mmCIF file with all atom_site columns, C-alpha atoms in Angstrom:
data_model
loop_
_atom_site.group_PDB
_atom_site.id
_atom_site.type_symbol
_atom_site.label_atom_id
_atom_site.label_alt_id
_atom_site.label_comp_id
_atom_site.label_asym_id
_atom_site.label_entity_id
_atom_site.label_seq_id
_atom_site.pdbx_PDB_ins_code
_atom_site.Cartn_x
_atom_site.Cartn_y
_atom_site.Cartn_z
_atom_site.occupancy
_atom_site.B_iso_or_equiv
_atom_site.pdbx_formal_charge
_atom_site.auth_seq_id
_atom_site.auth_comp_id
_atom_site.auth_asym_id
_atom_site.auth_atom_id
_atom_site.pdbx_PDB_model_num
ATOM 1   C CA . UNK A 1 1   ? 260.984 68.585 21.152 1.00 91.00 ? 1   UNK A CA 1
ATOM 2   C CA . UNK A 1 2   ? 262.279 68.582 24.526 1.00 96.00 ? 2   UNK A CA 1
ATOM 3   C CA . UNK A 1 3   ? 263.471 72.000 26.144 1.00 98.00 ? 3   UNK A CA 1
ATOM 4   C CA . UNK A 1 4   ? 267.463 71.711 27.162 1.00 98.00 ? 4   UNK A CA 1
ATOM 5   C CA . UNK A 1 5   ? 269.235 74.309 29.646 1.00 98.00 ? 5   UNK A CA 1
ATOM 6   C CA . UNK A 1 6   ? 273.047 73.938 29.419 1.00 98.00 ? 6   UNK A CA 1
ATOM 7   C CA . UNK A 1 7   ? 275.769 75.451 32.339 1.00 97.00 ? 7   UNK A CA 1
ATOM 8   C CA . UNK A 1 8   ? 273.224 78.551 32.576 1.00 97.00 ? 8   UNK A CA 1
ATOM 9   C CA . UNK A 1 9   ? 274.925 81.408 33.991 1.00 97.00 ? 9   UNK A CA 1
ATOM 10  C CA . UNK A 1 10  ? 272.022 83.985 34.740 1.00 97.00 ? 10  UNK A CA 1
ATOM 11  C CA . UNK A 1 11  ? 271.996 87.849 36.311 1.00 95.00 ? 11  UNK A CA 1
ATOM 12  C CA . UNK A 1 12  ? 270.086 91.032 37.162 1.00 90.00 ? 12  UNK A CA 1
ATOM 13  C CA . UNK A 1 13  ? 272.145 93.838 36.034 1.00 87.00 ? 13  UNK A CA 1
ATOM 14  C CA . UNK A 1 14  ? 274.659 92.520 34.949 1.00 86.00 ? 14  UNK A CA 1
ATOM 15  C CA . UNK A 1 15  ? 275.578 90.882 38.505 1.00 91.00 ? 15  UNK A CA 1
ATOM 16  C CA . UNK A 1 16  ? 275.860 86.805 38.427 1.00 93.00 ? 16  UNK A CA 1
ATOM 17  C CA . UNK A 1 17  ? 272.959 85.580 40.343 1.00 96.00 ? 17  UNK A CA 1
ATOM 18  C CA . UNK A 1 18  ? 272.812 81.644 39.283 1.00 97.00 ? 18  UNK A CA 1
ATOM 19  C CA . UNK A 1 19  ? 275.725 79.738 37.270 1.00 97.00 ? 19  UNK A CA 1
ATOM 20  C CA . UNK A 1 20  ? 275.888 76.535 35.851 1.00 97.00 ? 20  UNK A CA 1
ATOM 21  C CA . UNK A 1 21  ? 272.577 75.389 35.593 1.00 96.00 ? 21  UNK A CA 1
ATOM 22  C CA . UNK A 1 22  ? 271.543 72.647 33.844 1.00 97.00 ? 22  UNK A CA 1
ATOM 23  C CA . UNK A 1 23  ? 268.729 70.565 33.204 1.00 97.00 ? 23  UNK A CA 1
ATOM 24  C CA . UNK A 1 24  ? 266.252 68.876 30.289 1.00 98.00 ? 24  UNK A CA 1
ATOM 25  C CA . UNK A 1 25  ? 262.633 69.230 30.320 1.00 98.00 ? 25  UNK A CA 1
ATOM 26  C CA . UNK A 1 26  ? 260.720 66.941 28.039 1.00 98.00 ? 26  UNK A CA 1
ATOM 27  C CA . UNK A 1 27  ? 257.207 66.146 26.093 1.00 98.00 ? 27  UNK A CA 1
ATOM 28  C CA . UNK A 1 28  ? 254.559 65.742 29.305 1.00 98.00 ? 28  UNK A CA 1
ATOM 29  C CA . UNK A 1 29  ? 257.117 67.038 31.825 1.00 98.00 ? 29  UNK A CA 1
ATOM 30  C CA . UNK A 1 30  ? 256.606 69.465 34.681 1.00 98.00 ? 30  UNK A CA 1
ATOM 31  C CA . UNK A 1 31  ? 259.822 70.960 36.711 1.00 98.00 ? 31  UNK A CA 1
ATOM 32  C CA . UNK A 1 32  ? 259.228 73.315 39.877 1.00 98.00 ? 32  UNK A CA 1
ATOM 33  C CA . UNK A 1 33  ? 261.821 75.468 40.971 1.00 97.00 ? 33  UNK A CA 1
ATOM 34  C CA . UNK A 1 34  ? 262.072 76.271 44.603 1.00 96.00 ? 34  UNK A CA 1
ATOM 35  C CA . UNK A 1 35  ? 264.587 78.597 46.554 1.00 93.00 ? 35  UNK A CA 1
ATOM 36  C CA . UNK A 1 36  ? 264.535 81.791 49.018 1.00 91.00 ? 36  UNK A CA 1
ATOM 37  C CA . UNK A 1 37  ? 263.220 84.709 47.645 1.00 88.00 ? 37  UNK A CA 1
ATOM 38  C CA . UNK A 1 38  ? 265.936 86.592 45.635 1.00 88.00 ? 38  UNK A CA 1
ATOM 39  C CA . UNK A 1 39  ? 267.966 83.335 44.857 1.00 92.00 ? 39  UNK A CA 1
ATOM 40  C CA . UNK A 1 40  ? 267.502 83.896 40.875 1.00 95.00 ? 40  UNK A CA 1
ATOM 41  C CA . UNK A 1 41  ? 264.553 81.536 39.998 1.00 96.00 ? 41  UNK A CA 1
ATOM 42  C CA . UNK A 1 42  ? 262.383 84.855 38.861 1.00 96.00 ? 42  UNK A CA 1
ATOM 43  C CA . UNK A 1 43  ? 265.632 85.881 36.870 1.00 96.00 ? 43  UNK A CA 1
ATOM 44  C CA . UNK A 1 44  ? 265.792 82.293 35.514 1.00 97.00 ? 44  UNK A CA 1
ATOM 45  C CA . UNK A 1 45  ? 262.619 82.034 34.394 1.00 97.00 ? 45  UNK A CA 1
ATOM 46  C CA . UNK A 1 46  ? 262.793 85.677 32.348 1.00 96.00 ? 46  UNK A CA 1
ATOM 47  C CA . UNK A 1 47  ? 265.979 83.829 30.237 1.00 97.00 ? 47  UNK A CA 1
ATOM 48  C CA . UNK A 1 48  ? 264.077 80.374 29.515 1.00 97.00 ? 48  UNK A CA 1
ATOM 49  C CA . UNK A 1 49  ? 261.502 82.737 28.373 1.00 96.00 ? 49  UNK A CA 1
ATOM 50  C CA . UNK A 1 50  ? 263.467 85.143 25.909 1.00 95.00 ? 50  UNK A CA 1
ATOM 51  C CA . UNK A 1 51  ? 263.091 88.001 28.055 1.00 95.00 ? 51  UNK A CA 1
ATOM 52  C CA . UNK A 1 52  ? 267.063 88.279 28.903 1.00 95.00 ? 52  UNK A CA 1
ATOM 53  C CA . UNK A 1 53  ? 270.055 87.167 27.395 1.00 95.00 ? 53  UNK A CA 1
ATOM 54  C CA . UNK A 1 54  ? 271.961 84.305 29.598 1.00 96.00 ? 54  UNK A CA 1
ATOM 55  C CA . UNK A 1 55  ? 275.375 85.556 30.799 1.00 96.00 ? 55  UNK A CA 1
ATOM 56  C CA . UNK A 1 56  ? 276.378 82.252 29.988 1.00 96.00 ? 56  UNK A CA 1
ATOM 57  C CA . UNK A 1 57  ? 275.281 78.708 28.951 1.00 97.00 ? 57  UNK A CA 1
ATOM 58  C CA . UNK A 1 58  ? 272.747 77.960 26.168 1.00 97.00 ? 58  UNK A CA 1
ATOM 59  C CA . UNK A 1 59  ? 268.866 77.326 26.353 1.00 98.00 ? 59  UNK A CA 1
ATOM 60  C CA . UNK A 1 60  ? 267.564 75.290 23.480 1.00 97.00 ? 60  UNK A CA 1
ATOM 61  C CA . UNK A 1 61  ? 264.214 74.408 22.218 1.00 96.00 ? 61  UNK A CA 1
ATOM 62  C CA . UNK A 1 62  ? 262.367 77.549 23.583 1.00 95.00 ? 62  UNK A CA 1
ATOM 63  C CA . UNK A 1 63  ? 262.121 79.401 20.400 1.00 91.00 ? 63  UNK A CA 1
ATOM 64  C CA . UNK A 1 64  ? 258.281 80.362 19.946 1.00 92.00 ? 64  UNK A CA 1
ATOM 65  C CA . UNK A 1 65  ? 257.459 77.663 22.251 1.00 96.00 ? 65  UNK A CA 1
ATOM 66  C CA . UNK A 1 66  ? 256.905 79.521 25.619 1.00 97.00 ? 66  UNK A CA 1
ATOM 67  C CA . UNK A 1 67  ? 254.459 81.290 27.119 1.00 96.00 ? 67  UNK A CA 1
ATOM 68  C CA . UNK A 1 68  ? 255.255 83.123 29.975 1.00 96.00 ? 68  UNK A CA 1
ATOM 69  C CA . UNK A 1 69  ? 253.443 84.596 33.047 1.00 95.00 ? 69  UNK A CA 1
ATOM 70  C CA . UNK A 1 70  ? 254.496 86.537 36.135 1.00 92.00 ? 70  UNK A CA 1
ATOM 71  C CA . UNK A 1 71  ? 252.948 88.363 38.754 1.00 85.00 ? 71  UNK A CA 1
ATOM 72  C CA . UNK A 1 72  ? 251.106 91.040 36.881 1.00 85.00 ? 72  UNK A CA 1
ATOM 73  C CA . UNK A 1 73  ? 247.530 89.309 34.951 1.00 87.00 ? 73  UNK A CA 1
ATOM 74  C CA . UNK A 1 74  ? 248.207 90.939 31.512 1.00 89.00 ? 74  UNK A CA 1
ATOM 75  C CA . UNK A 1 75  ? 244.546 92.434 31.541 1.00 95.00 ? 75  UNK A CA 1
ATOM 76  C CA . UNK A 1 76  ? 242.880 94.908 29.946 1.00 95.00 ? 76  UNK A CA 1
ATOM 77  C CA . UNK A 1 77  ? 240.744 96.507 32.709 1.00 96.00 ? 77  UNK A CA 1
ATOM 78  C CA . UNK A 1 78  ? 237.997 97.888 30.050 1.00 97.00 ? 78  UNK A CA 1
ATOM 79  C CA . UNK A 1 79  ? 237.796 94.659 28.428 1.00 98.00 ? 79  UNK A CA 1
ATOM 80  C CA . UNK A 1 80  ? 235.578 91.723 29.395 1.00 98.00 ? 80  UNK A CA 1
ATOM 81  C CA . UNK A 1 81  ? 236.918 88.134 30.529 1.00 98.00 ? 81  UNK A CA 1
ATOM 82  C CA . UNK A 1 82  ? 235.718 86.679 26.930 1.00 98.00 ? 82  UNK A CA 1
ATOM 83  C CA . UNK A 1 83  ? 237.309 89.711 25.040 1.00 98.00 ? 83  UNK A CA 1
ATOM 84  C CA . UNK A 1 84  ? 240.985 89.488 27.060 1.00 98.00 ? 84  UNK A CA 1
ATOM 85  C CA . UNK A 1 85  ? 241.298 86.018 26.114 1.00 98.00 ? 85  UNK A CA 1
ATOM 86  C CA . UNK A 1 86  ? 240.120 86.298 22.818 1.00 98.00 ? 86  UNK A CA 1
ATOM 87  C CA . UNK A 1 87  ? 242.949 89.088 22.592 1.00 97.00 ? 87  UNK A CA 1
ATOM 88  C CA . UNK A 1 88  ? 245.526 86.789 24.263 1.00 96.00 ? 88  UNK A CA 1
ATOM 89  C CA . UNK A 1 89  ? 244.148 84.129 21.736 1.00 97.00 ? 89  UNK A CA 1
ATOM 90  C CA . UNK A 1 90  ? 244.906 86.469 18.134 1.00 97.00 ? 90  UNK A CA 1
ATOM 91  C CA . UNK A 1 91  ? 248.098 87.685 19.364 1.00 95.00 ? 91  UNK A CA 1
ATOM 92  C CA . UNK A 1 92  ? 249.790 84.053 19.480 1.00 95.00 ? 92  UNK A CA 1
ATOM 93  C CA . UNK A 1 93  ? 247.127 82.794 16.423 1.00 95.00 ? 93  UNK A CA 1
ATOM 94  C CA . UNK A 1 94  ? 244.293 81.446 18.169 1.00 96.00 ? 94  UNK A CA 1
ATOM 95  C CA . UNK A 1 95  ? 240.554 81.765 18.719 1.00 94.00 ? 95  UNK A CA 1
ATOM 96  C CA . UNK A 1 96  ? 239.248 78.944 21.003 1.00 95.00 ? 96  UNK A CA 1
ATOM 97  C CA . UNK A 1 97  ? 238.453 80.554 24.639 1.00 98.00 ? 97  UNK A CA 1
ATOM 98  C CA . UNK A 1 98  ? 235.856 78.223 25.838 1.00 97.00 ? 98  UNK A CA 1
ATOM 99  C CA . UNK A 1 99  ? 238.052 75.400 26.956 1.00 96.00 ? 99  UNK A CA 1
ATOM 100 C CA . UNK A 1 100 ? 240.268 77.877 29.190 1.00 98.00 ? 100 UNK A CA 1
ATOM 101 C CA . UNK A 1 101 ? 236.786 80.073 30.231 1.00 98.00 ? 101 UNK A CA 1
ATOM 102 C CA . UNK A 1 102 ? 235.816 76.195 31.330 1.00 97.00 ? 102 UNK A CA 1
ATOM 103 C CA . UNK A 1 103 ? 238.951 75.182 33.108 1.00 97.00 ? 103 UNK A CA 1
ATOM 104 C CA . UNK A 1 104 ? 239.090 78.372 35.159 1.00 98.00 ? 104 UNK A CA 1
ATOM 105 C CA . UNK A 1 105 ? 235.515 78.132 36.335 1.00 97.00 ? 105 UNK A CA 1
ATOM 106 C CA . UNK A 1 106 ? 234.939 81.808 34.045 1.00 98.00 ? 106 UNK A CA 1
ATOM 107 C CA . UNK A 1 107 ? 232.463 80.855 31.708 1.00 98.00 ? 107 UNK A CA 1
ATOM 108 C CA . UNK A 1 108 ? 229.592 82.762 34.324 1.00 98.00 ? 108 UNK A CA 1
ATOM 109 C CA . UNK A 1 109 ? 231.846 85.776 33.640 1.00 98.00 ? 109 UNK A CA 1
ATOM 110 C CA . UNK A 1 110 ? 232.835 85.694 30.323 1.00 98.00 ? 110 UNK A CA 1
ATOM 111 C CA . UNK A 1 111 ? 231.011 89.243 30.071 1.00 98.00 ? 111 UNK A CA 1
ATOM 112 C CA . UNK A 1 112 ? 232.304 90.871 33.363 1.00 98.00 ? 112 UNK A CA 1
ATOM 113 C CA . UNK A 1 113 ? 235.182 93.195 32.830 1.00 98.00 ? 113 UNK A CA 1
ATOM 114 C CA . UNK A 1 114 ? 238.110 92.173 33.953 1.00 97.00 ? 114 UNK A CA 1
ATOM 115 C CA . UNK A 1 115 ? 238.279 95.629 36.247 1.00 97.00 ? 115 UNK A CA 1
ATOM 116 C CA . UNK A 1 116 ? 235.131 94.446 37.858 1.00 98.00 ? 116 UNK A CA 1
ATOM 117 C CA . UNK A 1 117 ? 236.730 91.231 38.776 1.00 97.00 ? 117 UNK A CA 1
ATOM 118 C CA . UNK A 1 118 ? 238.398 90.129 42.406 1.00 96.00 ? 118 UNK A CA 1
ATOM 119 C CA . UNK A 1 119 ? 241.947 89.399 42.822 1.00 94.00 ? 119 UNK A CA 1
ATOM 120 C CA . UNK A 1 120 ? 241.495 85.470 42.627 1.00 95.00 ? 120 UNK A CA 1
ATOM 121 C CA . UNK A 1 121 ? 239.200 86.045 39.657 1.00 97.00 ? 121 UNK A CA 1
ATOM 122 C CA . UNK A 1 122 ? 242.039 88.376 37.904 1.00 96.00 ? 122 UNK A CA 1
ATOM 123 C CA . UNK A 1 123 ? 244.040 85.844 38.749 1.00 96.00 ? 123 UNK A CA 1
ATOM 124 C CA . UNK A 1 124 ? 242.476 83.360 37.085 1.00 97.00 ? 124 UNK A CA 1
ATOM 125 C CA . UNK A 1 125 ? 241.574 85.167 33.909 1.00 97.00 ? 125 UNK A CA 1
ATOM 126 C CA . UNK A 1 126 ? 245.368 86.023 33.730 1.00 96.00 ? 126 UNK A CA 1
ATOM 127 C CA . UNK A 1 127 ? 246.302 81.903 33.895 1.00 97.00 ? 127 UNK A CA 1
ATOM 128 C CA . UNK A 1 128 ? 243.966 81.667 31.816 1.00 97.00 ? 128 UNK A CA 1
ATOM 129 C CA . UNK A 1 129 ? 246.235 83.129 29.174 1.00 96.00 ? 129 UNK A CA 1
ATOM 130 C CA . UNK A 1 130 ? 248.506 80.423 28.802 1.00 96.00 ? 130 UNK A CA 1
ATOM 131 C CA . UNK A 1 131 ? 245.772 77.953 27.728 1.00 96.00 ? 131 UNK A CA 1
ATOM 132 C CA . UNK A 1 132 ? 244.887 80.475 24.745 1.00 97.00 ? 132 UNK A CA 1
ATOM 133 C CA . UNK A 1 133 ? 248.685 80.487 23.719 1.00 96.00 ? 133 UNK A CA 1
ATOM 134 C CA . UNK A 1 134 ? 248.767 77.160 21.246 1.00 96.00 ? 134 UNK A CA 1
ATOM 135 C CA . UNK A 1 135 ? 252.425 77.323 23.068 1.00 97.00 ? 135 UNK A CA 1
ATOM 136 C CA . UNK A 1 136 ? 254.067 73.773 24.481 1.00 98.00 ? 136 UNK A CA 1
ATOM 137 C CA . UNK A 1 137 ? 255.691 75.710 27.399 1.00 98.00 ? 137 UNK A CA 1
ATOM 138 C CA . UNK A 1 138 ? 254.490 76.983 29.916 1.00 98.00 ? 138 UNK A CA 1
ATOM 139 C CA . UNK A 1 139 ? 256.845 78.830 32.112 1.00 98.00 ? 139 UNK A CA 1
ATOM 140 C CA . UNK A 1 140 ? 254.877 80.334 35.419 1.00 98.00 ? 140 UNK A CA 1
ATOM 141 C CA . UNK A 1 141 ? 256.263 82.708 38.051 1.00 97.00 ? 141 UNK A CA 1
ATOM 142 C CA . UNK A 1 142 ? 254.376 81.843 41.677 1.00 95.00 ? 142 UNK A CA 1
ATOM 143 C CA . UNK A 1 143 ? 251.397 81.876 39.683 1.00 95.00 ? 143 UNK A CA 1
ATOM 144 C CA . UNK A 1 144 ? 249.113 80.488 42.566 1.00 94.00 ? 144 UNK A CA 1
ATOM 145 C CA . UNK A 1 145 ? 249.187 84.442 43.930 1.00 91.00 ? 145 UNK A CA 1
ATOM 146 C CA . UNK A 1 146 ? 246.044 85.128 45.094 1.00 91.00 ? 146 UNK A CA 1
ATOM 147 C CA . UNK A 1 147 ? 243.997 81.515 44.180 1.00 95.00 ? 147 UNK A CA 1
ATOM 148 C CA . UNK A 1 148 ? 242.086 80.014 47.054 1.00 96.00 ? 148 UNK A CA 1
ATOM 149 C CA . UNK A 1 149 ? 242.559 76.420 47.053 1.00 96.00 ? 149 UNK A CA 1
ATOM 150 C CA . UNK A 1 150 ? 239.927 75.419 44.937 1.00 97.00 ? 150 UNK A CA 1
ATOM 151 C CA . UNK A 1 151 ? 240.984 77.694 42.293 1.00 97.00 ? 151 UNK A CA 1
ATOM 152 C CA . UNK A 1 152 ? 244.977 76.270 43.008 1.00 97.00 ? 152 UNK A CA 1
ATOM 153 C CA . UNK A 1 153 ? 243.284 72.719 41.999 1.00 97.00 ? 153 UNK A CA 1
ATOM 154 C CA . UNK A 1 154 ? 241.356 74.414 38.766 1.00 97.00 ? 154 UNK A CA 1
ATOM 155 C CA . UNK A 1 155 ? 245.244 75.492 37.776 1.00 97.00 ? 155 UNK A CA 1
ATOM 156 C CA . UNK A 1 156 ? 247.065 72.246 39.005 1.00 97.00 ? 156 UNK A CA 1
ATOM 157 C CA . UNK A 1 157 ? 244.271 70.229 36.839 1.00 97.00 ? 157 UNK A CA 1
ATOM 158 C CA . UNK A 1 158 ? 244.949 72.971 33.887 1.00 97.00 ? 158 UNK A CA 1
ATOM 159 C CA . UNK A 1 159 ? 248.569 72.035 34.069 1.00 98.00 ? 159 UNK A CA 1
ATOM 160 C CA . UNK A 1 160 ? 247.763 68.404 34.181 1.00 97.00 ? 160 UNK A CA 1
ATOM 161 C CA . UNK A 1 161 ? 245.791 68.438 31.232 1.00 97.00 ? 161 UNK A CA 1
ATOM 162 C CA . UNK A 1 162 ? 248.518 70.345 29.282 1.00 98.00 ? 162 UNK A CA 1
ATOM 163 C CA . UNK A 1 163 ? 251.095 67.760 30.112 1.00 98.00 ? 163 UNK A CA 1
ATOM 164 C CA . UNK A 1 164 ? 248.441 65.426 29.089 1.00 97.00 ? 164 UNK A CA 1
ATOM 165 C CA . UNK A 1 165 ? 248.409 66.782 25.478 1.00 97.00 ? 165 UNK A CA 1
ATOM 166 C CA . UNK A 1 166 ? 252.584 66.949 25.579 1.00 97.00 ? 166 UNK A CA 1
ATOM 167 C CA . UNK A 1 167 ? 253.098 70.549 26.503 1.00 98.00 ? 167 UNK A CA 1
ATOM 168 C CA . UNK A 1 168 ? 255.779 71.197 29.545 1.00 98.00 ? 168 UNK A CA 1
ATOM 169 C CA . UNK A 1 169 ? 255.745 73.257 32.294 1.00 98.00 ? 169 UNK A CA 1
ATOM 170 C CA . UNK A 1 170 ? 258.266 75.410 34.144 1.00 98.00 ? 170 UNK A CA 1
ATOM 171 C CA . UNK A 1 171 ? 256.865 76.748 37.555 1.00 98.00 ? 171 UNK A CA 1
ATOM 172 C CA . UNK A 1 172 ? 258.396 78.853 40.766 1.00 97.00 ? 172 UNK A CA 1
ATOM 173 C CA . UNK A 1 173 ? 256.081 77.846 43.555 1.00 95.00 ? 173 UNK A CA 1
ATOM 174 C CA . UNK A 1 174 ? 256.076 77.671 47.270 1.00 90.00 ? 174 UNK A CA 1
ATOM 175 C CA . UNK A 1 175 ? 253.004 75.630 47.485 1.00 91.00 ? 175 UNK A CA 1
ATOM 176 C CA . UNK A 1 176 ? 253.020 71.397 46.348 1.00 92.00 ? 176 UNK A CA 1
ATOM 177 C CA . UNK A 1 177 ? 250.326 71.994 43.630 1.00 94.00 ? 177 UNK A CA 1
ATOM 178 C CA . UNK A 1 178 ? 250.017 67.830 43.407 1.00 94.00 ? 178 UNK A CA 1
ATOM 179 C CA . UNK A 1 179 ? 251.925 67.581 40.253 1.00 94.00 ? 179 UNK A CA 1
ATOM 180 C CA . UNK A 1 180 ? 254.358 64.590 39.019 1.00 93.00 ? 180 UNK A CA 1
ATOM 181 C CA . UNK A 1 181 ? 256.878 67.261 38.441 1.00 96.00 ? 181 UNK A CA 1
ATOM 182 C CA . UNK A 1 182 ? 260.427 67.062 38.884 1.00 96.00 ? 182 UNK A CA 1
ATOM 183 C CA . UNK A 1 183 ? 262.373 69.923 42.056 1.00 96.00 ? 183 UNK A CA 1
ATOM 184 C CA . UNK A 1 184 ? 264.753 71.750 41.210 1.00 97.00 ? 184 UNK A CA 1
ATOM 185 C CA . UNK A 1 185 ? 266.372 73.572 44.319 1.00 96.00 ? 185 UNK A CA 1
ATOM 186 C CA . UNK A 1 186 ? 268.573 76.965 42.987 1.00 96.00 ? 186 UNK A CA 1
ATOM 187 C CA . UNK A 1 187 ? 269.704 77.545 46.296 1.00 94.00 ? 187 UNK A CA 1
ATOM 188 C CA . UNK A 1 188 ? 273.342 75.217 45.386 1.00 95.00 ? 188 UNK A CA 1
ATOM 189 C CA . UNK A 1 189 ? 273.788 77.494 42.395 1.00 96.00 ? 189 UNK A CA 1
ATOM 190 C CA . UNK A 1 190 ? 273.899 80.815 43.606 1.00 93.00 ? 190 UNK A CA 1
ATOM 191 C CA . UNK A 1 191 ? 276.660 82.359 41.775 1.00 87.00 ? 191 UNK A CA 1
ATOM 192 C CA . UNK A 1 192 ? 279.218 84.753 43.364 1.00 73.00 ? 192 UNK A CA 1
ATOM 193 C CA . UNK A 1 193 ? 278.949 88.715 42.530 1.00 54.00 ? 193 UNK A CA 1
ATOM 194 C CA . UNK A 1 194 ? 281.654 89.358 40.142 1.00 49.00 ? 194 UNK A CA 1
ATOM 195 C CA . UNK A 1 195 ? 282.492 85.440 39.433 1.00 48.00 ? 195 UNK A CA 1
ATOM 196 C CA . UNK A 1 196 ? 281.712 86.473 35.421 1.00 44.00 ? 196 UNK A CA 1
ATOM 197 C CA . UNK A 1 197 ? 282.275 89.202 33.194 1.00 44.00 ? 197 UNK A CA 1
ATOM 198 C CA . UNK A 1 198 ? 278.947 92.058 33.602 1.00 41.00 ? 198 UNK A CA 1
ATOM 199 C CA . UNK A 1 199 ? 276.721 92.031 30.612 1.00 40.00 ? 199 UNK A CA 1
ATOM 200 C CA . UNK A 1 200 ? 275.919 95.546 28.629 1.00 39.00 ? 200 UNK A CA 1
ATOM 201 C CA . UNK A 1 201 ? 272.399 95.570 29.042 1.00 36.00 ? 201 UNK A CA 1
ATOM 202 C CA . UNK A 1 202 ? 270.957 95.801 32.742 1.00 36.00 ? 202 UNK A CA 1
ATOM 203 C CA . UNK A 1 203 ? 267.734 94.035 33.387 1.00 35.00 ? 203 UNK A CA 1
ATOM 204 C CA . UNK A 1 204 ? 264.977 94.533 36.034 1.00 36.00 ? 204 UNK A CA 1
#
């Protein structure tokens, strides 16, 4: 089931920052966004994901399906690297760690705790995540924060091999990870303060 964005109107508090967006992600598919900081694509990504209503459009085939991460690693500083992913893992149903401990070169730490790590192993452990999730899409906010370059080829081959098995990807990047993906520039859909009626709720 494909993922479908429809003449998206997006904003942060309740101020039109992207309009009339559209675009179809499918089965095996990768799209990067790129853009200036503060053109929206953080803001876009938080609607595909659930995490704020559109101001307009529709976004279809997301239901349950995503799993999102941003710039903060969702870790449990206490915790080891084996027992945050086996959390990650029973809040969306799972229990298999060992492929994602394998894919993110962790397996040597799987007993480290996560407060003991470095920032690119944090990192890491937090991408990590996503490959716990059982979920088909992936949507990723500059997620290479932090990675030297071999550890941005351990993610770009975890995103491969996701695609591989039919999931999707939706990823804000700077850097060319080496992925058949799709661009998607924002910059031509800035939307005009004001151009649309504010929302109730204000988001961050």
């Amino acid at each position: 089931m494909e993922l479908t964005v429809s003449d998206l109107a997006v904003g942060r508090g309740g101020v039109p920052v992207l309009a009339g967006l559209s675009f179809v992600l499918r089965p095996g598919a990768a799209l990067v966004l790129r853009g200036p900081n503060g053109a929206g694509k953080t803001t876009l990504l938080r609607t595909v994901a659930g995490l704020q209503e559109p101001m307009a459009g529709t976004v279809r085939g997301a239901e349950d399906r995503v799993a999102y991460a941003a710039h903060a690693d969702g870790l449990k500083a206490a915790l080891s690297v084996a027992e945050n992913l086996a959390f990650w893992a029973s809040v969306f149903g799972q229990s298999d760690i060992e492929a994602a401990l394998q894919a993110y070169d962790l397996a040597h730490l799987r007993h480290r705790r996560a407060g003991a790590l470095s920032a690119g192993q944090k990192r890491r452990l937090g991408l990590a995540r996503m490959s716990v999730t059982g979920r088909a899409i992936w949507v990723l906010d500059e997620p290479t924060v932090s990675l030297d370059a071999a550890s941005v080829t351990l993610f770009a081959d975890a995103v491969r091999a996701h695609l591989g098995d039919g999931g999707m990807a939706l990823i804000a990047t700077h850097i060319d990870l080496g992925l058949d993906a799709d661009v998607l520039d924002v910059a031509p859909f800035r939307a005009a303060a004001g151009a649309m009626a504010s929302v109730d709720e204000v988001f961050l």
